[in-house]
N, CA, C and O atoms as a Tinker XYZ file with bonds, in Angstrom:
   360  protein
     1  N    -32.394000  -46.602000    3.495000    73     2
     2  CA   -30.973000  -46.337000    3.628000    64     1     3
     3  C    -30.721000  -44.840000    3.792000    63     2     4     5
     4  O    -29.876000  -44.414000    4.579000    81     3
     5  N    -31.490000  -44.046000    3.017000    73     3     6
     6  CA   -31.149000  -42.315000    3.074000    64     5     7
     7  C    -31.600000  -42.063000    4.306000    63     6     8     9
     8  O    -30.928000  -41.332000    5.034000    81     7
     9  N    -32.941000  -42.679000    4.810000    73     7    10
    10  CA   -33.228000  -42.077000    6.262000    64     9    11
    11  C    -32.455000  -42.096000    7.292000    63    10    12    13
    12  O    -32.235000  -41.305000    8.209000    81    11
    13  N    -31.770000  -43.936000    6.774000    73    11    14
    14  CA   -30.982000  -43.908000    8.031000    64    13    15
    15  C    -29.381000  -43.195000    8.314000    63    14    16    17
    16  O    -28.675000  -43.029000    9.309000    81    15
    17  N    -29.281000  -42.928000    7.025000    73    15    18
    18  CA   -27.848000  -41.960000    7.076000    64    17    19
    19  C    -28.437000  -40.764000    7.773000    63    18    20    21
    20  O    -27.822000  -40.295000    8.731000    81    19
    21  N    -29.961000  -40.043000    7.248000    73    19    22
    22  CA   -30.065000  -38.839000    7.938000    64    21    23
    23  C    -30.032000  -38.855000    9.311000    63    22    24    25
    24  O    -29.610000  -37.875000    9.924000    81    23
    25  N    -30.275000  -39.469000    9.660000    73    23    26
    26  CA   -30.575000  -39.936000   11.359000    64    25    27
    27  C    -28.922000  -40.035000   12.165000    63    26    28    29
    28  O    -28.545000  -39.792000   13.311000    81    27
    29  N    -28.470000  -40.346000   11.354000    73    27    30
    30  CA   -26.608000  -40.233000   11.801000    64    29    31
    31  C    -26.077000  -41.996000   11.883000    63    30    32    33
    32  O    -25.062000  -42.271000   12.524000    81    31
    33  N    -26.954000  -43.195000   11.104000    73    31    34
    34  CA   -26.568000  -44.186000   11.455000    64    33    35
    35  C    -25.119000  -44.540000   10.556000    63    34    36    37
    36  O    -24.384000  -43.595000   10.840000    81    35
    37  N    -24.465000  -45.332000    9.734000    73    35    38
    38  CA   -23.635000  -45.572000    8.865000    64    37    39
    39  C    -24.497000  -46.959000    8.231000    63    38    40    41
    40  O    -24.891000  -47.963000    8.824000    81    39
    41  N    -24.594000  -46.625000    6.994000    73    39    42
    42  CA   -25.607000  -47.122000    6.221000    64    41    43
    43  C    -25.156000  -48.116000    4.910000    63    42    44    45
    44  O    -24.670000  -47.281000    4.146000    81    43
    45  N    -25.037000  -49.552000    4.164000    73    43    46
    46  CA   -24.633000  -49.877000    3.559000    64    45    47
    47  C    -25.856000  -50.553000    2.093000    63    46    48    49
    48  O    -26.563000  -51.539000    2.302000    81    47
    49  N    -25.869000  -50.024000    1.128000    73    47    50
    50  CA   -26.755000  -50.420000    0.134000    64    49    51
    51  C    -25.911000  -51.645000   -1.117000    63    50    52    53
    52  O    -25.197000  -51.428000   -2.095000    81    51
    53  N    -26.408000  -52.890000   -0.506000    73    51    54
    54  CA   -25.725000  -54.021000   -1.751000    64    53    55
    55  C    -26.242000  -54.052000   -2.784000    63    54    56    57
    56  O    -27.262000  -54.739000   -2.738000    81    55
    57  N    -25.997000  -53.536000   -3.958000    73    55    58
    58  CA   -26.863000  -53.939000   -5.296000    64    57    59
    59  C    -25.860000  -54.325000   -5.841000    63    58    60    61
    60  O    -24.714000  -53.911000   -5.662000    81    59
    61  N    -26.365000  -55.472000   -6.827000    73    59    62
    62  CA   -25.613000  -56.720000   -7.703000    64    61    63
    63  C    -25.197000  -55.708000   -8.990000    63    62    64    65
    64  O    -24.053000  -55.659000   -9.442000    81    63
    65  N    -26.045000  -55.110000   -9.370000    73    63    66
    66  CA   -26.196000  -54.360000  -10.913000    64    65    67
    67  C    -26.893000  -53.175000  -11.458000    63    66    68    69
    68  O    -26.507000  -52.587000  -12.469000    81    67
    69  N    -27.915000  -52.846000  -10.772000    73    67    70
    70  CA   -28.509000  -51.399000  -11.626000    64    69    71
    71  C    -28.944000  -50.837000  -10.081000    63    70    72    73
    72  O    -29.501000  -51.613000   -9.304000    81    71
    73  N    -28.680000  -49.572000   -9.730000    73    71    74
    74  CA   -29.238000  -48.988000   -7.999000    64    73    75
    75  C    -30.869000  -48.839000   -8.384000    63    74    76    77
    76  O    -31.056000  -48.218000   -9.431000    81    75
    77  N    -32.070000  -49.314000   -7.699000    73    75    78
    78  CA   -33.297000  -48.869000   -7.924000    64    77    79
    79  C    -33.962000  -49.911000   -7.939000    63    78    80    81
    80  O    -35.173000  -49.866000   -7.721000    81    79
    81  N    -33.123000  -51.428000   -8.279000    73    79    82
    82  CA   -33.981000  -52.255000   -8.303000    64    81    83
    83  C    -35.030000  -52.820000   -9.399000    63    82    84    85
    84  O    -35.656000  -52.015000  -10.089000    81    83
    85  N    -35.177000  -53.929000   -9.520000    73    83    86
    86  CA   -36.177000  -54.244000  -10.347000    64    85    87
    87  C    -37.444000  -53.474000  -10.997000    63    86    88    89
    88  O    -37.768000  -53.610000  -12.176000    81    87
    89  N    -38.078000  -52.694000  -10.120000    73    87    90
    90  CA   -39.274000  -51.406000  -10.410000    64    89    91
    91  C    -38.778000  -50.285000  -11.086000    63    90    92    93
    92  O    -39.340000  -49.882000  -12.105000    81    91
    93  N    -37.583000  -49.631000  -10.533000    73    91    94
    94  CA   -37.027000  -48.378000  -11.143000    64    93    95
    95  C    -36.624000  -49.080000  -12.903000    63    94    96    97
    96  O    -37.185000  -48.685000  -13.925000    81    95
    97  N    -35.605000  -50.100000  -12.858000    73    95    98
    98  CA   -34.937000  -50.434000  -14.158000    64    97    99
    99  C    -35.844000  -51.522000  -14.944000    63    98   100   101
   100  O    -36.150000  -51.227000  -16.099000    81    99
   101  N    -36.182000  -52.432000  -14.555000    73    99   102
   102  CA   -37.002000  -53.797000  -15.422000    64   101   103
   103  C    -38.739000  -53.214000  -15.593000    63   102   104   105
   104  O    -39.385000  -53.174000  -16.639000    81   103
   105  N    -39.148000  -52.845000  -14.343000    73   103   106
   106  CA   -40.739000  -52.980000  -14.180000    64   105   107
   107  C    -41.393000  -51.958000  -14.523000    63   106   108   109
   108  O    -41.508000  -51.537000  -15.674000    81   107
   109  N    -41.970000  -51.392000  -13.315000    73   107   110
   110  CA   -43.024000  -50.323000  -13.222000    64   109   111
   111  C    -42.648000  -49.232000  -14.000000    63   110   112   113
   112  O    -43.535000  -48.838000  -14.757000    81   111
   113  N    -41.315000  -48.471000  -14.043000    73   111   114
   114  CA   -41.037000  -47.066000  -14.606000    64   113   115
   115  C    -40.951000  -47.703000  -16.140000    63   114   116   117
   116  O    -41.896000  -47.512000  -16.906000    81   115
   117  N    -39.943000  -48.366000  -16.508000    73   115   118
   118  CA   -40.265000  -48.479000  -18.310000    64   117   119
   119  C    -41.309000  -49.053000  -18.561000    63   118   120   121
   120  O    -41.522000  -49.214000  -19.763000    81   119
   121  N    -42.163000  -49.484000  -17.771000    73   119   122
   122  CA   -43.413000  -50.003000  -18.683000    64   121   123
   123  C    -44.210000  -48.909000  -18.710000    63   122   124   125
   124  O    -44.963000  -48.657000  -19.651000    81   123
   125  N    -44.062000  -48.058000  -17.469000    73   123   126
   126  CA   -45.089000  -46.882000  -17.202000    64   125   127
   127  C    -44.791000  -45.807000  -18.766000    63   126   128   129
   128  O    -45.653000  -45.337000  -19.508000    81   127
   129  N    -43.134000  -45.663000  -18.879000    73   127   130
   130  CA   -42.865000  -45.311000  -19.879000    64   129   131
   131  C    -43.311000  -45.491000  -22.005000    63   130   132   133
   132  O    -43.471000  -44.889000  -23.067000    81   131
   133  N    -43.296000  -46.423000  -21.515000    73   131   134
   134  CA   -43.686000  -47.494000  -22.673000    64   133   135
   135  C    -45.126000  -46.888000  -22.417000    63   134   136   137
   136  O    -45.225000  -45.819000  -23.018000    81   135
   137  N    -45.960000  -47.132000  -21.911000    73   135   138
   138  CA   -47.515000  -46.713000  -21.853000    64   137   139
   139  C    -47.534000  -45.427000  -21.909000    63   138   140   141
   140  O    -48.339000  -45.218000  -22.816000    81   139
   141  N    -47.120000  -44.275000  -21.478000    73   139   142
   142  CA   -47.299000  -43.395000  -22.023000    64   141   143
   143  C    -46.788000  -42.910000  -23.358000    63   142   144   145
   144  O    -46.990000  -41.764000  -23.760000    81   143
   145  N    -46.232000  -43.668000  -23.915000    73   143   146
   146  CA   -45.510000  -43.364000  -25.506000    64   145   147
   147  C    -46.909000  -43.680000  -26.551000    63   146   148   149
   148  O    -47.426000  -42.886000  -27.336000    81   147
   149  N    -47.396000  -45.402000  -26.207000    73   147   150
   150  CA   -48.359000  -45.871000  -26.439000    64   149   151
   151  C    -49.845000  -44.765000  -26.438000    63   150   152   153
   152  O    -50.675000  -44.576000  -27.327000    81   151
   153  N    -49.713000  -44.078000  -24.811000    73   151   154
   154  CA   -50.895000  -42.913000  -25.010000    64   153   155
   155  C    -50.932000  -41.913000  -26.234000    63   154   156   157
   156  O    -51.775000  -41.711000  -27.109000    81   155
   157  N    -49.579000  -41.314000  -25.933000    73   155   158
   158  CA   -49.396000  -40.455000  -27.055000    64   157   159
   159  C    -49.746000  -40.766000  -28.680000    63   158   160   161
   160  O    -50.477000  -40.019000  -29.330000    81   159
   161  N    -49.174000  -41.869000  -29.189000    73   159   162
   162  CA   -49.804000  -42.147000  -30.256000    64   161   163
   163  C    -51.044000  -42.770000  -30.097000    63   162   164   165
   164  O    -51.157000  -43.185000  -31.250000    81   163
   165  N    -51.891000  -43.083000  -29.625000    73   163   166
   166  CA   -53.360000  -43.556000  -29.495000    64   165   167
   167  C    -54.285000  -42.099000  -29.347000    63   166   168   169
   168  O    -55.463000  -41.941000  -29.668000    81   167
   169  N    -53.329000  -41.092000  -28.747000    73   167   170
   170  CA   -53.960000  -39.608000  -28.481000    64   169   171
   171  C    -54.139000  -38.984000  -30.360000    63   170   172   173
   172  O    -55.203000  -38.672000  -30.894000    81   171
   173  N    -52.742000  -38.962000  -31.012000    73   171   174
   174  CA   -52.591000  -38.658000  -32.167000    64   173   175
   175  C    -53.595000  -39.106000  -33.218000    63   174   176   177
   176  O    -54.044000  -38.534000  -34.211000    81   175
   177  N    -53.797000  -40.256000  -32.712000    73   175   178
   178  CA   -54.830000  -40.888000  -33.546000    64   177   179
   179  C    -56.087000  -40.197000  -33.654000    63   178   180   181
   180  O    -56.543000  -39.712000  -34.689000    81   179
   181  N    -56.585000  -40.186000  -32.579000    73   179   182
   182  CA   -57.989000  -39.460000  -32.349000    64   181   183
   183  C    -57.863000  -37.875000  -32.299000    63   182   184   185
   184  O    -58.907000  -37.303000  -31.983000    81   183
   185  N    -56.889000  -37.166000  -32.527000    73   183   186
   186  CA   -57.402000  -35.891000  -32.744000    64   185   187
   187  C    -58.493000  -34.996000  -33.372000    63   186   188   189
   188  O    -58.777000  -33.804000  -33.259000    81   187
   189  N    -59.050000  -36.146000  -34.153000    73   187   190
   190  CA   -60.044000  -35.384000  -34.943000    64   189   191
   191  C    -61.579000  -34.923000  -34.234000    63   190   192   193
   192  O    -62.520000  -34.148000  -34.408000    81   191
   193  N    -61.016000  -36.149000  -33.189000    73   191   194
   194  CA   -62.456000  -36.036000  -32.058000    64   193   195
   195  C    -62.829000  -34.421000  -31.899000    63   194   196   197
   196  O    -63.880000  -33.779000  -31.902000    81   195
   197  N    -61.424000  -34.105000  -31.761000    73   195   198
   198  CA   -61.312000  -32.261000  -30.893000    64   197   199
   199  C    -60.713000  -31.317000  -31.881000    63   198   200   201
   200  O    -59.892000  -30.428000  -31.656000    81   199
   201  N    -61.262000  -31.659000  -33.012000    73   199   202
   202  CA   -61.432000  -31.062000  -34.277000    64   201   203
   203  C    -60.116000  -30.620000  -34.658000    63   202   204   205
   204  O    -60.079000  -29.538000  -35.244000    81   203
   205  N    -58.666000  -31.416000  -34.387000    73   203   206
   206  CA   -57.724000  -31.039000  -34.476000    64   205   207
   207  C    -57.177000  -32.043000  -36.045000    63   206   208   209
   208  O    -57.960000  -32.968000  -36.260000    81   207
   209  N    -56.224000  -31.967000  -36.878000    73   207   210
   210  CA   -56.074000  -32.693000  -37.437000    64   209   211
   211  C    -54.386000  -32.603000  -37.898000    63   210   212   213
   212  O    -53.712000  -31.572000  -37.909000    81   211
   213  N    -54.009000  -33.736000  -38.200000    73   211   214
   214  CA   -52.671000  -33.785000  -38.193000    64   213   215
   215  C    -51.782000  -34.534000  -38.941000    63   214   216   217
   216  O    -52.361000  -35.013000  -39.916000    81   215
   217  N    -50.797000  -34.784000  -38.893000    73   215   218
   218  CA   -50.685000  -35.371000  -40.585000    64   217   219
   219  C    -50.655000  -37.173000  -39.710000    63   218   220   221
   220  O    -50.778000  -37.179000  -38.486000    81   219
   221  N    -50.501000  -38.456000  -40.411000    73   219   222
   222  CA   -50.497000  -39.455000  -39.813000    64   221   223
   223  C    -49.415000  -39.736000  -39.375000    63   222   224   225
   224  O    -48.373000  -39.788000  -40.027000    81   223
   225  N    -49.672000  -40.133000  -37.200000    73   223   226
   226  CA   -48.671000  -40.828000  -36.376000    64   225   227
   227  C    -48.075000  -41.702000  -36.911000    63   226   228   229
   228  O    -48.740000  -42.122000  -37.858000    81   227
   229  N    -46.559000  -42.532000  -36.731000    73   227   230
   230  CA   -46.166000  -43.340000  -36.940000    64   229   231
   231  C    -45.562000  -43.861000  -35.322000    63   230   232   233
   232  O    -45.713000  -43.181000  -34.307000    81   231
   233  N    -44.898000  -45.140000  -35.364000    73   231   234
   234  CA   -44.303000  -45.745000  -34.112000    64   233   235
   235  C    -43.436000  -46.238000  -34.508000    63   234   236   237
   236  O    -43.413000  -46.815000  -35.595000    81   235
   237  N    -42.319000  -46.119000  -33.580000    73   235   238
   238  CA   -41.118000  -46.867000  -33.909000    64   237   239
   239  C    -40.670000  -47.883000  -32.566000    63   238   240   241
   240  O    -39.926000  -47.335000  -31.753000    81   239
   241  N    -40.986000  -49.026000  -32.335000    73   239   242
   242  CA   -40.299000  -49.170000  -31.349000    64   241   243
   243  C    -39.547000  -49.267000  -30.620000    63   242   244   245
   244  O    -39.588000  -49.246000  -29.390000    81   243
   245  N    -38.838000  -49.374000  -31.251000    73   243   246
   246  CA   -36.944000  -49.560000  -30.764000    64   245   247
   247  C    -36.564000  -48.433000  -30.140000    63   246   248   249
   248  O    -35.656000  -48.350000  -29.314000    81   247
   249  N    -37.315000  -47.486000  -30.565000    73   247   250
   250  CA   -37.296000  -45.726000  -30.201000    64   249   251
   251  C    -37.788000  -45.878000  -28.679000    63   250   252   253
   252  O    -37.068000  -45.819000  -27.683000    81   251
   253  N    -39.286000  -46.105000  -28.725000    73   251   254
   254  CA   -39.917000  -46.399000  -27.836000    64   253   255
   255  C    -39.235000  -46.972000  -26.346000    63   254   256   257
   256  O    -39.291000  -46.474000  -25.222000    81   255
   257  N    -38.724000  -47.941000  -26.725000    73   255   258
   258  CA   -38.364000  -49.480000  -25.697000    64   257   259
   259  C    -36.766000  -47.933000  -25.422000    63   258   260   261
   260  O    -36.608000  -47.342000  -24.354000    81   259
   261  N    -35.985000  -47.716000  -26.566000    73   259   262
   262  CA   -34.987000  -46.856000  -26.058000    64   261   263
   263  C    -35.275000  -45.899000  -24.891000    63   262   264   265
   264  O    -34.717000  -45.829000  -23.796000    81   263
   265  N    -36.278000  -45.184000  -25.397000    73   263   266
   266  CA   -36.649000  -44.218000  -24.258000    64   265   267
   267  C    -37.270000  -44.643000  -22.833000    63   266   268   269
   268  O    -37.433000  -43.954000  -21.827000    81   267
   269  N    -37.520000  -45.806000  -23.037000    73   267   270
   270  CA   -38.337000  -46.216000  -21.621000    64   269   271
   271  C    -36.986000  -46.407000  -20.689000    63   270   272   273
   272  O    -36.996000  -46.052000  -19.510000    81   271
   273  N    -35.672000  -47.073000  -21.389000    73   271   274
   274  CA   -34.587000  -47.309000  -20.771000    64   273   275
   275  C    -33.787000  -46.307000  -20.222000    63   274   276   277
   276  O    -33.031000  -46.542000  -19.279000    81   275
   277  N    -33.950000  -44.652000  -21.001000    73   275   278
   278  CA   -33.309000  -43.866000  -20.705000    64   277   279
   279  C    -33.816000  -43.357000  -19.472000    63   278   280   281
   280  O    -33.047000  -42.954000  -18.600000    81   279
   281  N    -35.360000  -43.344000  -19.302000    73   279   282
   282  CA   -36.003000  -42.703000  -17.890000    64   281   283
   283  C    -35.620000  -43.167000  -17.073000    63   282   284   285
   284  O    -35.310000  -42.473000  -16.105000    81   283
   285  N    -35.428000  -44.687000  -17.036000    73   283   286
   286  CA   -34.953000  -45.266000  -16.084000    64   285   287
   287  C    -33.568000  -45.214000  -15.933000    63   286   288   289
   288  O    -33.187000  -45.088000  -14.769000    81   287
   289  N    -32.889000  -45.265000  -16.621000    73   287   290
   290  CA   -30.982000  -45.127000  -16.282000    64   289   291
   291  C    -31.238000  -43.274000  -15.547000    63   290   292   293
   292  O    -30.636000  -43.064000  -14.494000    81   291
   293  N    -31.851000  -42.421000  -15.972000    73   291   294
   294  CA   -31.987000  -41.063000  -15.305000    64   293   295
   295  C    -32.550000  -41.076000  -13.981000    63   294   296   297
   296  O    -32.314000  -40.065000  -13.320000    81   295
   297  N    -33.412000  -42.205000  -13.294000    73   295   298
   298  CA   -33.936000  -42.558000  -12.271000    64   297   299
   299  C    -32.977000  -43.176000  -11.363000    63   298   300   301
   300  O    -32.824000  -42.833000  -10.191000    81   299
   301  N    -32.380000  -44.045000  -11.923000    73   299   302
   302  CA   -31.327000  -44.529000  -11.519000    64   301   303
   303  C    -29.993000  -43.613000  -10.924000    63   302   304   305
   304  O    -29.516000  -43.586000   -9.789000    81   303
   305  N    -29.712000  -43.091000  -11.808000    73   303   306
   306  CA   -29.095000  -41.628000  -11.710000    64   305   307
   307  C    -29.436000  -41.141000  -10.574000    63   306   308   309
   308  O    -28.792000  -41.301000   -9.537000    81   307
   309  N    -30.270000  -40.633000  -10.662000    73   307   310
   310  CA   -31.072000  -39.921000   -8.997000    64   309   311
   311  C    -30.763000  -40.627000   -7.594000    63   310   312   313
   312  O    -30.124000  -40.275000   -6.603000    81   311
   313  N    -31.451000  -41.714000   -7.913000    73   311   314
   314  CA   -31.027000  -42.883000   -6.562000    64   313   315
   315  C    -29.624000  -42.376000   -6.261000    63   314   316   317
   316  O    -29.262000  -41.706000   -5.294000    81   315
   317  N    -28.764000  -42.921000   -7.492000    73   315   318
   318  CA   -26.800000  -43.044000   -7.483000    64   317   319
   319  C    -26.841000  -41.585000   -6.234000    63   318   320   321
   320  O    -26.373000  -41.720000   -5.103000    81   319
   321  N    -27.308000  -40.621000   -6.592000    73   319   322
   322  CA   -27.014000  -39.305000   -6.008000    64   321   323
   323  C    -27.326000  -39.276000   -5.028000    63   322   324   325
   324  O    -26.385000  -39.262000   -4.235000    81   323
   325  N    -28.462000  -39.252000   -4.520000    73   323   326
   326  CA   -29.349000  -39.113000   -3.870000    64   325   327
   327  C    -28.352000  -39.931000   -2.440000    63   326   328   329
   328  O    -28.135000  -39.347000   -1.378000    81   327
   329  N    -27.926000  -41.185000   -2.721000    73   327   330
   330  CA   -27.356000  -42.156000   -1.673000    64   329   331
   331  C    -26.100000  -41.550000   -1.492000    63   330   332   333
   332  O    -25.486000  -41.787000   -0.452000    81   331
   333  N    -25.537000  -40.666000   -2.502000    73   331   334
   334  CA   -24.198000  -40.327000   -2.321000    64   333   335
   335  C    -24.288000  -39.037000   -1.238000    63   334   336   337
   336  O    -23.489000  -38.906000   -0.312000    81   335
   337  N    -24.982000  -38.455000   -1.411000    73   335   338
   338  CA   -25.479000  -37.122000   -0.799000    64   337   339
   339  C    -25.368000  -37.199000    0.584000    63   338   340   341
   340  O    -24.572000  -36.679000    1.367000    81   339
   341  N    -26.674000  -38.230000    0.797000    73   339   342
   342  CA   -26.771000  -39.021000    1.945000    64   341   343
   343  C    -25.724000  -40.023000    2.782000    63   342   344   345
   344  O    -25.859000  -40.556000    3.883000    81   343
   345  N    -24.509000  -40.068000    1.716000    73   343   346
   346  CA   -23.509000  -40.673000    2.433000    64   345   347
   347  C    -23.345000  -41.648000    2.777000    63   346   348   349
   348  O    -22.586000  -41.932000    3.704000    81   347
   349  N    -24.170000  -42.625000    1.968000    73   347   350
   350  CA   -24.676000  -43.823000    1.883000    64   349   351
   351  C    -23.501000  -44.904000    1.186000    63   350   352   353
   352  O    -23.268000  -44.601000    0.016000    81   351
   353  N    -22.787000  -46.003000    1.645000    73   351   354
   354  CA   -21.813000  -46.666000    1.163000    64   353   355
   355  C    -22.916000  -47.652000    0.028000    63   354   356   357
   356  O    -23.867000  -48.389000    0.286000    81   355
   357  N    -22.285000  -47.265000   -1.247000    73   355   358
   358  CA   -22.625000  -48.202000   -2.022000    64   357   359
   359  C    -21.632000  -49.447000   -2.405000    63   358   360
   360  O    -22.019000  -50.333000   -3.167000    81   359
């Protein structure tokens, strides 16, 4: 849709409910999110490997699952712009 606004066409994007789609909001980005939260405390854990030491990680998930949602509503965000910029009828 952005290409084709750049190009000079008049461009129309239908979304039912969140701009980005299933990958940006449900899939790939909060899970990607979620897994790197997961790294981080699995990293914390093993610090001692690299002679670091630290007091003990905890997890919260609700925290977790929160933040995976926020990357994505900020992704989302981007798209919103990004199409507006581009002049893109949402």
């Amino acid at each position: 849709a952005i290409r084709g606004a750049q190009l000079g066409m008049n461009v129309a994007v239908i979304e039912a409910e969140h701009l980005g789609g299933i990958c940006l909001n449900w899939g790939c980005i909060p899970t990607k999110a979620l897994l790197r939260s997961s790294e981080i405390y699995h990293l914390l854990h093993n610090l001692d490997e690299h002679g670091i030491s630290a007091t003990e990680a905890t997890f919260d998930i609700q925290k977790m699952v929160k933040r995976s949602r926020k990357v994505a509503k900020q992704l989302s965000n981007g798209v919103k712009h990004l199409l507006k910029k581009s002049k893109v009828t949402v």
